Amino acid sequence: MSEQVETFEFQAEAQQLLQLMVHSIYSNKDVFLRELISNASDALDKLRLESFTDKDLQVDTSDLHIEIEVDREQRSLTVRDNGIGMSRSEVVQLIGTIAKSGTAELLAKVREAQESNAAELIGQFGVGFYSSFMVADRVSLLTRRAGEDEATRWESDGSGTYTVETVQEAPQGTAVTLWLKPEEAEDNLFDYASEAKIRELVQRYSDFITWPVRMEVERTAAEGGTERQVETLNSMKALWARSKDEVSDEEYAEFYKRVSRDWQDPLQTIAVQAEGTFEYQGLLFLPAHAPADLFAEDHRQGVQLYVKRVFVMDDCEALVPTYLRFVRGVVDAQDLSLNVSREILQQDRQITLMRRRLTKKVLSTIKNLMAEDTERYTTFWREFGAALKEGILSDPDNRDTILEIASFASTHDAEQLTTLQQYVERMGEDQRDIYYMTGSSRSVIESSPHIEAFRAKGYEVLLLTDPIDEVWVDSVPEFDGKPLRSIAKGEVDLDSEEDKAAEPEREQRQEEFSELLSWMTTLLGEQVKEVRLSSRLTTSPACLVSGADEMTPTMEKLYRAMGQDLPSTKRILELNPDHPLVTGLRKAHDERADSPELAETVELLHGTALLAEGGELSDPARFTRLLSDHLARDL
C-alpha cells in the first residue's frame, strides 16, 4: 500500500544538467557506482553515530553493510544500505533539487570542459546521486529513516519530472535501483550488470570504505553444478591504516578527490601515525591549486574526523589552524568521546594535542618539499603562500618555522623567489639590516623612489606584495639576528666609510637648504609633518616617508576597508638635494619666496611624490590644472 503520490518538475538548471550528464559530456560513466556506494557509506556512518548519541533510537547496528543486487534479466542494479535512511521531507529537500549551491557553476564548468576531463566534475560538485542517469533509463529510490514507520519512494526517468510517494512497509535504510541502459562500448557504456565489472569498480573506487560491500554471486559447487553465495567485494581496510608500501599513488589520489571534492591530484600526500598514550592515524593532503574562495569568510576548512573508523565530523576546524585551511584529509582517533558537541570538541585536550602535532607535521613536510623538490614547493608557495604567512601572526609557537619556509620576491632576481636565510647569506659585511618594502605589486615597488639608493648601493630589497605582508612585518623584529627594516620608513643610513668622510659637506648642504625646508614644511603643513633632505634618493626629486613606528598608507587603507575609522597620518617629504628641480627650487626661493607660482611648484612636487608611490591625490582636478598651467608657461 502506498499513498500521497506527488509529481514534481525538475528546476530548469537541473534539467539542463541532467541532459548534459546523460547525453553529451561524460566519457567515464564508471563513477556512478563510486558515488552511490559513497552515499551509502555516509548513511551507515550517520546511523552509527546517531545510535551513540541518541539512546532512545532503537536500531540494530550489529551488521551494518552495503549490498549490491543485480537482476540480469531485468537489467537492474540496486545499491542498498541499512543506514540512517531519509524521511519524506528529507527526500523532497535533498533529492528533489540538484546541487542547490553549485548547479549554475557546474553547468559553466561542464560547458567549458566538454569532453576533456569533465567526468571528474561530478565529485567536485556533489551531484553523485544523479550520476545514475548516465547509465540508467529510470532510477528509483526507496528509503525509510531509522526510528520512523513510513518509507518514501522517489522515482524518475530524468526527462523532466519525478514522483514522490509514501510507502507503508520497507526496510530501514536506502535502496537505489537503476534500470540500466543497453551496453554501448562506443559511448563507454559498459555492462554494469556484470559481476566482473562491478567487482572492478568497487575495488578501484571503494575498497577503502569502512563498511562491507556485499554481492551475491554464482559459484561452482564442490560437488558440481552452481550455487549462490554472498561475497564481500572490498577490503574494508581504511586507506590511512594501510602501509604506504601497500597503497599506490593512484589510490591516494582517488581518496583525496573523495574527501576534498577536488578534481585534480594532490600536490603532496602526508601520512600521519601517532602512537603512545594517545593514538591516531590519518592522511593529509596538500592540494595542487588554491580554491577561488580560499580567502572568503565562508571558506570550507578542516579535515574529516573519525573515531575508530566511525564518522564524527566532516570539516573539523579544530584539527588545523586557520592559516592551514587548505589542508584536506582524514584523521582517525582511537580514543575520543563520540557524544560531544562541536563546541566541546573544539576544547578537547586531545584535539588540541592532535592540532599541535598535525600542524608541525604539515610545516615539516613543506620544509622538506623546499629542500628536496623545488618545483613542487614553488607550486605550493604560489598557491598558498599568502595564507601560510597568516600563521606568522596567529601562531607564535611556529613563527620561526614559517619564516624559514617562506619565500619572497626580491631585487636579487626578477624571476626566482628567495628565502630569508638565502637573503642573509648574500648580505655584505657592511649591511646590518634586512631591507624590505611593501606595495601592491612588484612593478610599483621597483619604480618607487624609495628603492633608488638601495639599488645604487647594491643592497637587496625584499618586495612584499601580499596584503598580509603589511601586517606581519611589524610583528617580526628580526630574522637570524638581522633586523627587518622598511625602506619607506624612518631615516636610512647607507653611508660607507667614504661617505662618512664627507659628513662636513653634508652638514653644509643642510644649512644651505634649511630656509627652503622650513618654508616648505610651513607651506605643506596640512599634508606633511616635515620636509627634510634625503639620503635614499638618487634620481627622483622627492619621496614620502612614514615615521619608523607609524602605519603605512597601505595599512591605513586595509583598516578603513574593514570599517575602521582612522585619523590621517602626516608623513615626511624627503628631497633629493642633487636633483635639478630641488636645487632650482632653492635658488628660486632665495630670489622670490613670495611667488604664488613657487608655492604651486611645491604643491606639484608633493603630488608627484604621492603618485610615484601609488598613492591617491586629495584633489586630482586641482593638481591637473596646476600642472597644465605650469606646462603652458614653459612653452
PDB file of N, CA and C in Angstrom, residues 12 34 117 150 253 255 277 285 312 343 369 444 481 518 547 609 620:
ATOM      1  N   ALA A  12      14.797  24.292 -13.741  1.00  0.00           N
ATOM      2  CA  ALA A  12      15.331  24.446 -15.105  1.00  0.00           C
ATOM      3  C   ALA A  12      16.796  24.048 -15.189  1.00  0.00           C
ATOM      4  N   ARG A  34      30.745   4.474  -7.688  1.00  0.00           N
ATOM      5  CA  ARG A  34      31.511   5.096  -6.607  1.00  0.00           C
ATOM      6  C   ARG A  34      30.631   6.053  -5.819  1.00  0.00           C
ATOM      7  N   ASN A 117      37.994  16.554 -19.441  1.00  0.00           N
ATOM      8  CA  ASN A 117      38.052  15.775 -18.205  1.00  0.00           C
ATOM      9  C   ASN A 117      36.819  16.047 -17.367  1.00  0.00           C
ATOM     10  N   GLU A 150       7.036   4.941   8.354  1.00  0.00           N
ATOM     11  CA  GLU A 150       6.716   5.092   6.945  1.00  0.00           C
ATOM     12  C   GLU A 150       7.975   5.285   6.103  1.00  0.00           C
ATOM     13  N   ALA A 253      45.390   9.367  -4.709  1.00  0.00           N
ATOM     14  CA  ALA A 253      44.770  10.456  -5.474  1.00  0.00           C
ATOM     15  C   ALA A 253      43.255  10.318  -5.482  1.00  0.00           C
ATOM     16  N   PHE A 255      41.410   8.768  -3.249  1.00  0.00           N
ATOM     17  CA  PHE A 255      40.926   9.054  -1.896  1.00  0.00           C
ATOM     18  C   PHE A 255      40.886  10.563  -1.652  1.00  0.00           C
ATOM     19  N   THR A 277      50.337   7.081  24.385  1.00  0.00           N
ATOM     20  CA  THR A 277      49.173   7.196  25.243  1.00  0.00           C
ATOM     21  C   THR A 277      47.938   7.645  24.467  1.00  0.00           C
ATOM     22  N   PHE A 285      46.548  15.963   2.894  1.00  0.00           N
ATOM     23  CA  PHE A 285      46.967  16.265   1.527  1.00  0.00           C
ATOM     24  C   PHE A 285      47.156  17.766   1.347  1.00  0.00           C
ATOM     25  N   VAL A 312      32.636  11.233  12.614  1.00  0.00           N
ATOM     26  CA  VAL A 312      32.202  12.176  13.637  1.00  0.00           C
ATOM     27  C   VAL A 312      31.904  13.543  13.048  1.00  0.00           C
ATOM     28  N   GLU A 343      31.181  22.472  20.029  1.00  0.00           N
ATOM     29  CA  GLU A 343      31.813  23.429  20.939  1.00  0.00           C
ATOM     30  C   GLU A 343      32.715  22.711  21.939  1.00  0.00           C
ATOM     31  N   LEU A 369      59.743  19.673   1.249  1.00  0.00           N
ATOM     32  CA  LEU A 369      59.499  20.000  -0.160  1.00  0.00           C
ATOM     33  C   LEU A 369      60.470  21.073  -0.634  1.00  0.00           C
ATOM     34  N   VAL A 444      55.218  48.289  -9.053  1.00  0.00           N
ATOM     35  CA  VAL A 444      55.020  49.536  -8.297  1.00  0.00           C
ATOM     36  C   VAL A 444      56.189  49.766  -7.342  1.00  0.00           C
ATOM     37  N   GLY A 481      69.046  37.146  13.775  1.00  0.00           N
ATOM     38  CA  GLY A 481      69.811  38.237  14.376  1.00  0.00           C
ATOM     39  C   GLY A 481      69.892  39.496  13.537  1.00  0.00           C
ATOM     40  N   SER A 518      62.312  74.735   5.814  1.00  0.00           N
ATOM     41  CA  SER A 518      61.415  75.341   6.799  1.00  0.00           C
ATOM     42  C   SER A 518      60.196  75.948   6.120  1.00  0.00           C
ATOM     43  N   GLY A 547      56.974  57.621   9.414  1.00  0.00           N
ATOM     44  CA  GLY A 547      57.817  57.545  10.596  1.00  0.00           C
ATOM     45  C   GLY A 547      58.144  56.095  10.913  1.00  0.00           C
ATOM     46  N   ALA A 609      55.305  63.124  -5.784  1.00  0.00           N
ATOM     47  CA  ALA A 609      55.870  62.153  -4.830  1.00  0.00           C
ATOM     48  C   ALA A 609      54.795  61.177  -4.364  1.00  0.00           C
ATOM     49  N   PRO A 620      42.513  65.684  -7.325  1.00  0.00           N
ATOM     50  CA  PRO A 620      43.114  65.433  -8.635  1.00  0.00           C
ATOM     51  C   PRO A 620      42.848  66.561  -9.638  1.00  0.00           C
TER      52      PRO A 620
END
